[in-house]
mmCIF file of C-alpha atoms in Angstrom:
data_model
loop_
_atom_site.group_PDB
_atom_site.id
_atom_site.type_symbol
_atom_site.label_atom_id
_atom_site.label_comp_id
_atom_site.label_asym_id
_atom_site.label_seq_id
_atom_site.Cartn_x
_atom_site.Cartn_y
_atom_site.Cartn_z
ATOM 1 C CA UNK A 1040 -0.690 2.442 10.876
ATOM 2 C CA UNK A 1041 -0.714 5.784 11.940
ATOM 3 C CA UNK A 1042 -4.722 5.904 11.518
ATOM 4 C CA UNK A 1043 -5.228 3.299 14.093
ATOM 5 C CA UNK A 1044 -2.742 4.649 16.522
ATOM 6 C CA UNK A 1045 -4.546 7.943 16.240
ATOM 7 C CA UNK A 1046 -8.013 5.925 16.956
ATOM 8 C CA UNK A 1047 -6.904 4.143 19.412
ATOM 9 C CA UNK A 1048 -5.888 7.437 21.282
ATOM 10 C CA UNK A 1049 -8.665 8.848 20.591
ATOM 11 C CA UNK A 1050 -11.072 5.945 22.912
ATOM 12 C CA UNK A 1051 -11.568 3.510 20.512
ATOM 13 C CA UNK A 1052 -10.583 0.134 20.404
ATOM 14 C CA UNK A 1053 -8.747 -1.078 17.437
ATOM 15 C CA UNK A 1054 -7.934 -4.613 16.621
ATOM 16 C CA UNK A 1055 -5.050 -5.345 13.503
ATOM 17 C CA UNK A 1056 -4.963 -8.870 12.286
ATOM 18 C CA UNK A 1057 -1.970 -9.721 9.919
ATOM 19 C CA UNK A 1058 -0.184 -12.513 8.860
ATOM 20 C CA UNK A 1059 2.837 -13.886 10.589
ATOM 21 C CA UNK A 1060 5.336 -16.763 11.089
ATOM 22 C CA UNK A 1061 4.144 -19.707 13.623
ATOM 23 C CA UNK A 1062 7.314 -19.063 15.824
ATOM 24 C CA UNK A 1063 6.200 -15.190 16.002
ATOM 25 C CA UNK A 1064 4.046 -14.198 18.580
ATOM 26 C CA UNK A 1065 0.339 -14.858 18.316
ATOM 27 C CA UNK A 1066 -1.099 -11.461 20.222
ATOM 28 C CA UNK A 1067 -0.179 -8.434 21.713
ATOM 29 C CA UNK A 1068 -1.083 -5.137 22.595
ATOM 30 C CA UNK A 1069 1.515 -1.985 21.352
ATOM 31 C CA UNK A 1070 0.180 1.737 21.968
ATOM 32 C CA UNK A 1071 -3.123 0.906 22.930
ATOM 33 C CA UNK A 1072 -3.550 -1.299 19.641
ATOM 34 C CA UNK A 1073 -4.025 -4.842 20.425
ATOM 35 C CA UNK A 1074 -2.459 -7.219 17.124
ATOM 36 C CA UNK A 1075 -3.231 -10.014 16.168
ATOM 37 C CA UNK A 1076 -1.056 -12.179 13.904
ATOM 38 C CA UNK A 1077 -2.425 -15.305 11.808
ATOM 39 C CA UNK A 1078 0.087 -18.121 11.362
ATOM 40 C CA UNK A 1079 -0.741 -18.363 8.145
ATOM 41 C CA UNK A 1080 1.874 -17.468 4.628
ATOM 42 C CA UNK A 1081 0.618 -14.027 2.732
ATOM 43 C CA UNK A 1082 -0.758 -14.916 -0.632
ATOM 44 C CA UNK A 1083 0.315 -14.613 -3.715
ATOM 45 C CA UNK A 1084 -1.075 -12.541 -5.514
ATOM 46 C CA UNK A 1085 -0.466 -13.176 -9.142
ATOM 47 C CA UNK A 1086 -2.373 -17.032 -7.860
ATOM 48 C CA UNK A 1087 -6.287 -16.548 -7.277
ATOM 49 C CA UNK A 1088 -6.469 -19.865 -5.912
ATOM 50 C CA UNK A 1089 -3.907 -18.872 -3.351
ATOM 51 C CA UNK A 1090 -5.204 -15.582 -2.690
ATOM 52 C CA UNK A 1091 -8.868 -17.621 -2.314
ATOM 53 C CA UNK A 1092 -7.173 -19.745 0.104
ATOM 54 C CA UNK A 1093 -6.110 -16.757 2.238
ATOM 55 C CA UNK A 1094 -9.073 -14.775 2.691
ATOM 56 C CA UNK A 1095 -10.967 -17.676 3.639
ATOM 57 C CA UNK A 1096 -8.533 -18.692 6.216
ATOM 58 C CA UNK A 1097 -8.913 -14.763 7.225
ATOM 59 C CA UNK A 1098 -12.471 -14.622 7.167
ATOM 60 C CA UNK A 1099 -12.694 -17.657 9.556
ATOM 61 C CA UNK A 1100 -10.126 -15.884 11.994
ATOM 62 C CA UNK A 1101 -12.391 -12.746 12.006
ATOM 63 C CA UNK A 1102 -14.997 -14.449 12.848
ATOM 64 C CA UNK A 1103 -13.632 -16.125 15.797
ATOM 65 C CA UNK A 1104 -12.607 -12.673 17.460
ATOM 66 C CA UNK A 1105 -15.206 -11.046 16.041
ATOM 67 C CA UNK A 1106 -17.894 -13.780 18.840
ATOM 68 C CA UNK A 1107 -15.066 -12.165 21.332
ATOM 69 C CA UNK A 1108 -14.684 -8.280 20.622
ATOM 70 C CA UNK A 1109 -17.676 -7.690 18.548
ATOM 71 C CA UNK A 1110 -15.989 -5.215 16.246
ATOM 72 C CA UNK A 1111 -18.476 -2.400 15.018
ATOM 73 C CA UNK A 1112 -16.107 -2.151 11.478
ATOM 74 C CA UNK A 1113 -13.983 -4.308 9.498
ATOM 75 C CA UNK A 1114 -11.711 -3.059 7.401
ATOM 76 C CA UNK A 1115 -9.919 -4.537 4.504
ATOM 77 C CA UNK A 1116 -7.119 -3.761 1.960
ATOM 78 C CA UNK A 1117 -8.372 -4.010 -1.463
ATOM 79 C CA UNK A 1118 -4.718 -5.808 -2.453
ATOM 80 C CA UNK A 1119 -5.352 -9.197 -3.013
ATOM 81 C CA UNK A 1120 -9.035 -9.344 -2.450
ATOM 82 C CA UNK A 1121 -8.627 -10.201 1.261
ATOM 83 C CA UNK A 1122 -12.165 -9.215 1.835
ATOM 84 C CA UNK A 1123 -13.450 -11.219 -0.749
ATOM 85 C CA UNK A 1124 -14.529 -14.679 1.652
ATOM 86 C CA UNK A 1125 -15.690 -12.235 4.545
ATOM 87 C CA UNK A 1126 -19.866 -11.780 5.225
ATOM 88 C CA UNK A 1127 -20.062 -9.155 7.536
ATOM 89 C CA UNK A 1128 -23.109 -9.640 10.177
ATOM 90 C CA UNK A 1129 -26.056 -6.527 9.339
ATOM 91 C CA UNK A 1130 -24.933 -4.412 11.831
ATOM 92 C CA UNK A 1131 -21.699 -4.118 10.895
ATOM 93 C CA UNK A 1132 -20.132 -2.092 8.331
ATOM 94 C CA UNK A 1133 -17.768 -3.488 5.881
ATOM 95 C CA UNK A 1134 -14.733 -0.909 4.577
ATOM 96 C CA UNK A 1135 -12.130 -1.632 2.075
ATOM 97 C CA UNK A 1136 -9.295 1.292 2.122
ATOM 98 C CA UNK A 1137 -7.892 1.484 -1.695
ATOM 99 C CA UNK A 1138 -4.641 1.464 -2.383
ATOM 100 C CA UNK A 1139 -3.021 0.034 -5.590
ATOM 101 C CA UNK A 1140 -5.508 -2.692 -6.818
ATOM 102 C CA UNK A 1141 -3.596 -5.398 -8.718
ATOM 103 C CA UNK A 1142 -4.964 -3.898 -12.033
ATOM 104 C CA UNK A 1143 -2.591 -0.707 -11.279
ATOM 105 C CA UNK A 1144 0.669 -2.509 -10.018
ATOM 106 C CA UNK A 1145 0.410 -4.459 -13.261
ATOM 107 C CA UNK A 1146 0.107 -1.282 -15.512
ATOM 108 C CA UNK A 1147 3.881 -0.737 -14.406
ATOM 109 C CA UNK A 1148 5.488 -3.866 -13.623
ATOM 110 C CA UNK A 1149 3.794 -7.277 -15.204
ATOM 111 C CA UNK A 1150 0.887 -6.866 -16.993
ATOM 112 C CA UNK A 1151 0.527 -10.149 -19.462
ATOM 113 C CA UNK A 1152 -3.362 -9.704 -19.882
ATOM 114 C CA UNK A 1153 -4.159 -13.567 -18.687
ATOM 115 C CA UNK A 1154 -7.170 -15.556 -17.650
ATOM 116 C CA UNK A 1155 -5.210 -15.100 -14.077
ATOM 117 C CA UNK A 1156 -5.052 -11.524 -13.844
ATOM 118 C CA UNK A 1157 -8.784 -10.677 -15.021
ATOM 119 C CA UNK A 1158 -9.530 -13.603 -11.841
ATOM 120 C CA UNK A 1159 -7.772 -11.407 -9.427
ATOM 121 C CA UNK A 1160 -9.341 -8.420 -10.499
ATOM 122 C CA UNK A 1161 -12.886 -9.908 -9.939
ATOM 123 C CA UNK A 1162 -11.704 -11.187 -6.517
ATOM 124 C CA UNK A 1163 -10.902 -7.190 -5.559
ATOM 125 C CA UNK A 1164 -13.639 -6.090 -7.401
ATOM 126 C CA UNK A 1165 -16.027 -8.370 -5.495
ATOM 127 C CA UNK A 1166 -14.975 -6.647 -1.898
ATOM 128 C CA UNK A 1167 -14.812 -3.550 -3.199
ATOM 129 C CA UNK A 1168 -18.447 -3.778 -4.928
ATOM 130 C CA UNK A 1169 -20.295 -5.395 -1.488
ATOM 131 C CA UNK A 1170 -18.431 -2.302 0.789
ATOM 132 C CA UNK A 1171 -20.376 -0.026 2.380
ATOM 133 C CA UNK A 1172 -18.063 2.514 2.320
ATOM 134 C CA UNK A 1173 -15.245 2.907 -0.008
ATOM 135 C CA UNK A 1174 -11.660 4.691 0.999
ATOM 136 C CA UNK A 1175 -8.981 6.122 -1.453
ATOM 137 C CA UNK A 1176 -5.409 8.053 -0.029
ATOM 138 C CA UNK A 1177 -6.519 10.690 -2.711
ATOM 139 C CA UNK A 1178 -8.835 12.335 -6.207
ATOM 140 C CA UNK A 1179 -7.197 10.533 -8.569
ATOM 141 C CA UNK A 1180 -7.225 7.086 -7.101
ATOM 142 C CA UNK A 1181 -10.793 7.616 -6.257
ATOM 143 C CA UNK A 1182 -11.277 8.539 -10.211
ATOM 144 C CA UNK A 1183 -9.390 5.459 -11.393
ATOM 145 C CA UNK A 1184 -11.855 3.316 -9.191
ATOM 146 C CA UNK A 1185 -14.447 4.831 -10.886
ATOM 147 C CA UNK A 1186 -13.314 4.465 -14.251
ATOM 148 C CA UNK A 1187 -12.026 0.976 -13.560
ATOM 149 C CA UNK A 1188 -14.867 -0.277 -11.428
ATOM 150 C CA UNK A 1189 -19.002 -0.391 -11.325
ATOM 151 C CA UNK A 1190 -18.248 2.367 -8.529
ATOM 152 C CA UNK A 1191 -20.112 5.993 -7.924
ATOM 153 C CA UNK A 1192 -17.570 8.858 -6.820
ATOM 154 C CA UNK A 1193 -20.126 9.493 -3.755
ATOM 155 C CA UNK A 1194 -19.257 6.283 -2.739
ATOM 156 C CA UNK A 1195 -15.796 6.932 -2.362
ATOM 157 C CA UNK A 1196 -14.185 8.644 0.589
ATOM 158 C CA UNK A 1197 -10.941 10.255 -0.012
ATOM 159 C CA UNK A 1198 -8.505 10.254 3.538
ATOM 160 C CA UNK A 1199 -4.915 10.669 2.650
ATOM 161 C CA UNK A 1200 -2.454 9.039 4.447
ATOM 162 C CA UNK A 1201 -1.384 9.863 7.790
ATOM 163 C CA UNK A 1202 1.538 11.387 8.824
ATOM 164 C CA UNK A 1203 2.873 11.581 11.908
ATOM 165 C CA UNK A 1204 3.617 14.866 12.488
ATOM 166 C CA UNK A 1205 5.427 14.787 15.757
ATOM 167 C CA UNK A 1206 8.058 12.567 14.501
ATOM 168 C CA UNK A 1207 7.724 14.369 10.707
ATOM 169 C CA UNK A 1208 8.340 17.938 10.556
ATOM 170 C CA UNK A 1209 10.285 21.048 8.956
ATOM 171 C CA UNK A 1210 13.262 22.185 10.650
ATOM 172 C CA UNK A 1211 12.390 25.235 12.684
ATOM 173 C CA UNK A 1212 14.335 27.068 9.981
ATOM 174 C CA UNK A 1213 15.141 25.955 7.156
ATOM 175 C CA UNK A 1214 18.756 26.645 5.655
ATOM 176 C CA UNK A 1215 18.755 29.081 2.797
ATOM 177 C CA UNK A 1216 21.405 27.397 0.184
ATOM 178 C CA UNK A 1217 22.480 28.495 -3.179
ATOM 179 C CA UNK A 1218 22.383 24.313 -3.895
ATOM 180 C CA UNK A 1219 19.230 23.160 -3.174
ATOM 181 C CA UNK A 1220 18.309 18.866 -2.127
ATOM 182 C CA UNK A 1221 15.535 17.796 -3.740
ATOM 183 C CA UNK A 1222 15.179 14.565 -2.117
ATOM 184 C CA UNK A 1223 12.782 11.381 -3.197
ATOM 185 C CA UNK A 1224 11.882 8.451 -0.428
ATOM 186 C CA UNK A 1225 10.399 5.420 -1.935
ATOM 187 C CA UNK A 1226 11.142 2.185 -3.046
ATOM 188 C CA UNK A 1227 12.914 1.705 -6.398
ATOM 189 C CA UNK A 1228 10.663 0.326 -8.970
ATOM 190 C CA UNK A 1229 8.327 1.683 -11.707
ATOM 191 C CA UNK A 1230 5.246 1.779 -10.151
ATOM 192 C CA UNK A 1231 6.880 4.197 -7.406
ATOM 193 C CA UNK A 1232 7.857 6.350 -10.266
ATOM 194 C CA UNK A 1233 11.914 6.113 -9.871
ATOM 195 C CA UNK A 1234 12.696 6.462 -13.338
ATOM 196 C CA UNK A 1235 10.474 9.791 -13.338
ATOM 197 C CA UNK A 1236 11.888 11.296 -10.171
ATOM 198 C CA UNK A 1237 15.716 10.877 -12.088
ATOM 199 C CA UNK A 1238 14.176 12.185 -15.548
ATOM 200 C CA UNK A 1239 12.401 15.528 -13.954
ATOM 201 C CA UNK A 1240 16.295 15.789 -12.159
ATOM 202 C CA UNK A 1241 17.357 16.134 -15.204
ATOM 203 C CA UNK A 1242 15.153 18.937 -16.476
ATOM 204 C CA UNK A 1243 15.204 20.797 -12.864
ATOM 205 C CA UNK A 1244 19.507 21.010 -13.426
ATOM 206 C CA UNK A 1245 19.334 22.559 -17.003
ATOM 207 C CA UNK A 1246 17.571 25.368 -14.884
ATOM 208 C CA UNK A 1247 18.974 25.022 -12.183
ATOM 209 C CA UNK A 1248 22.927 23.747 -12.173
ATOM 210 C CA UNK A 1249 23.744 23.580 -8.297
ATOM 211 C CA UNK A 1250 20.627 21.415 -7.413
ATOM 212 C CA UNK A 1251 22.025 18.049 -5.790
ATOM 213 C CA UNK A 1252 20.091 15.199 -5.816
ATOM 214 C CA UNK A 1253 19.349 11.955 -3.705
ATOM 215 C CA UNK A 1254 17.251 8.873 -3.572
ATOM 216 C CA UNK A 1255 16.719 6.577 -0.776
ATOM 217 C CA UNK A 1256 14.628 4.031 -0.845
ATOM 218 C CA UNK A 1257 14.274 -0.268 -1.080
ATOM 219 C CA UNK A 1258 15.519 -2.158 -3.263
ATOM 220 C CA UNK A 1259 13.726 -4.098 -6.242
ATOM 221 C CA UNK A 1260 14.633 -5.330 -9.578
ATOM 222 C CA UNK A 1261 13.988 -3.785 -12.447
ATOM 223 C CA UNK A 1262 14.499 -5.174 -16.145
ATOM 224 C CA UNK A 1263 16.492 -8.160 -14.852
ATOM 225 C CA UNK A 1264 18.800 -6.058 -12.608
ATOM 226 C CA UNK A 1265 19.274 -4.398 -9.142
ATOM 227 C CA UNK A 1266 16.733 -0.959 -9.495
ATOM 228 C CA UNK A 1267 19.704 1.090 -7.989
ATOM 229 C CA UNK A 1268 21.939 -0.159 -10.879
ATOM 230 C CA UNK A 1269 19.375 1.047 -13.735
ATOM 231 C CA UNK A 1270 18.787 4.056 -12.042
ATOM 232 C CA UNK A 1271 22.141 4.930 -11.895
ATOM 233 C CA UNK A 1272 23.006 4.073 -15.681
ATOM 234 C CA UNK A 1273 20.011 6.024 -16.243
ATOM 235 C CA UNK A 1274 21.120 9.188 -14.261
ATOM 236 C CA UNK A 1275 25.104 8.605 -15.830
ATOM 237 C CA UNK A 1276 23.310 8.424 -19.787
ATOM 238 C CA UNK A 1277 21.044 11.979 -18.632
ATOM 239 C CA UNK A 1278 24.909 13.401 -17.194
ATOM 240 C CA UNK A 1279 23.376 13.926 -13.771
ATOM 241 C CA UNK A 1280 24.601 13.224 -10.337
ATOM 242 C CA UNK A 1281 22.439 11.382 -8.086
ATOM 243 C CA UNK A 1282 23.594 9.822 -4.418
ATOM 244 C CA UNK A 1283 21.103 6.833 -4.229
ATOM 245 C CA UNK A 1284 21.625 4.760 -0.775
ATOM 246 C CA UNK A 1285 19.269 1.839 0.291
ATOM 247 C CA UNK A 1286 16.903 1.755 2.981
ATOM 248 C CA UNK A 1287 16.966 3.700 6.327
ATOM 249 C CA UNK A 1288 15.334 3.070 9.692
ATOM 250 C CA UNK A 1289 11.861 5.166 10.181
ATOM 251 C CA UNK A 1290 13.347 6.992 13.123
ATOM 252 C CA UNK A 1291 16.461 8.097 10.748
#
């Protein structure tokens, strides 16, 4: 992530541990952040007993670097409770960056209120509750916690995600055009808000005609079909025009 690469340039040393295929290499170092990938398959998440399974198996590889590099912080996604088998040791601080707990993913894609779902929550939950500090990409994730969770806003940090600006920027001057692009970049599904990004198009072209529009993005499914092909019914039933293309390289 763009947060480590900016550690790591800034002295410290920064270990990333993530899952991989066994033919895939086991270690390596890439801008001054050294990765380390577990042969092990991701979890899934809608299965505690699979997502069990996996931090355990984590929490054991941590440990064996950890007799190595002696990390001073551990850091964990809250997504699938993959700090939920790990004991940090008393000097070390335990983190758990927020992001879209399972609770929030379902609100938009599969809630089915089942003994399995309130299981994974308590799994997240668990990490979250033994962290000593708390992260959140912005105020109203860090509210939801708090509503959601036994959690005190003090005990939430709010760092939004990085950018890199270097590669990311304006153009030095930007064109002045009678027919604005409003563009959208994310992956086509609810919980990305898709379906909202081609409803407010609609609204911004009864005030303003010559807008254009365009979506890029992943592809998912959505209702039983491609995303791209309900989003484009969608757009045809609103009478917009929207050019939506699949994925592009970062660098593009």
């Amino acid at each position: 992530s763009e947060l480590g690469l900016e550690l790591a340039r800034r002295g410290h040393e920064v270990h990333v541990i993530t899952c991989a295929h066994p033919s895939q290499l086991t270690q390596w170092e890439e801008n001054g952040v050294t990765i380390h990938q577990v042969h092990l398959p991701a979890p899934n998440h809608k299965d505690p007993c699979s997502v069990q399974r996996y931090s355990e198996t984590l929490a054991r590889e941590i440990e064996k670097l950890d007799e190595i590099h002696k990390f001073d912080v551990i850091e964990f996604q809250e997504w699938a409770a993959e700090g939920w088998a790990f004991h940090p040791r008393r000097d070390q601080l335990l983190v758990v960056r927020t992001q879209t707990p399972s609770w929030v993913v379902r609100e938009f894609e599969y809630a089915q209120d089942t003994v399995q779902e309130r299981q994974e929550d308590e799994l997240e939950r668990w990490a979250i509750e033994r962290a000593d500090v708390i992260t959140a990409p912005s105020q109203l994730a860090a509210r939801r916690l708090t509503e959601h969770w036994n959690i005190q806003p003090d005990q939430i940090v709010v760092i939004p995600n990085a950018v890199n600006t270097a590669q990311f920027k304006p153009q030095a001057a930007a064109r002045e055009t009678a027919a604005p692009l409003i563009l959208n970049v994310n992956r086509y599904s609810p919980l990305k808000g898709a379906e909202q990004f081609v409803r407010a198009c609609a609204k911004v072209q009864q005030h303003t005609p010559a807008a254009r529009f365009k979506m890029i993005g992943r592809e998912s499914e959505w209702q039983g079909q491609l995303a791209s092909d309900y989003l484009r019914a969608l757009a045809k039933s609103l009478h917009i025009e929207i050019e939506i293309t699949g994925a592009v390289e970062r660098e593009h």
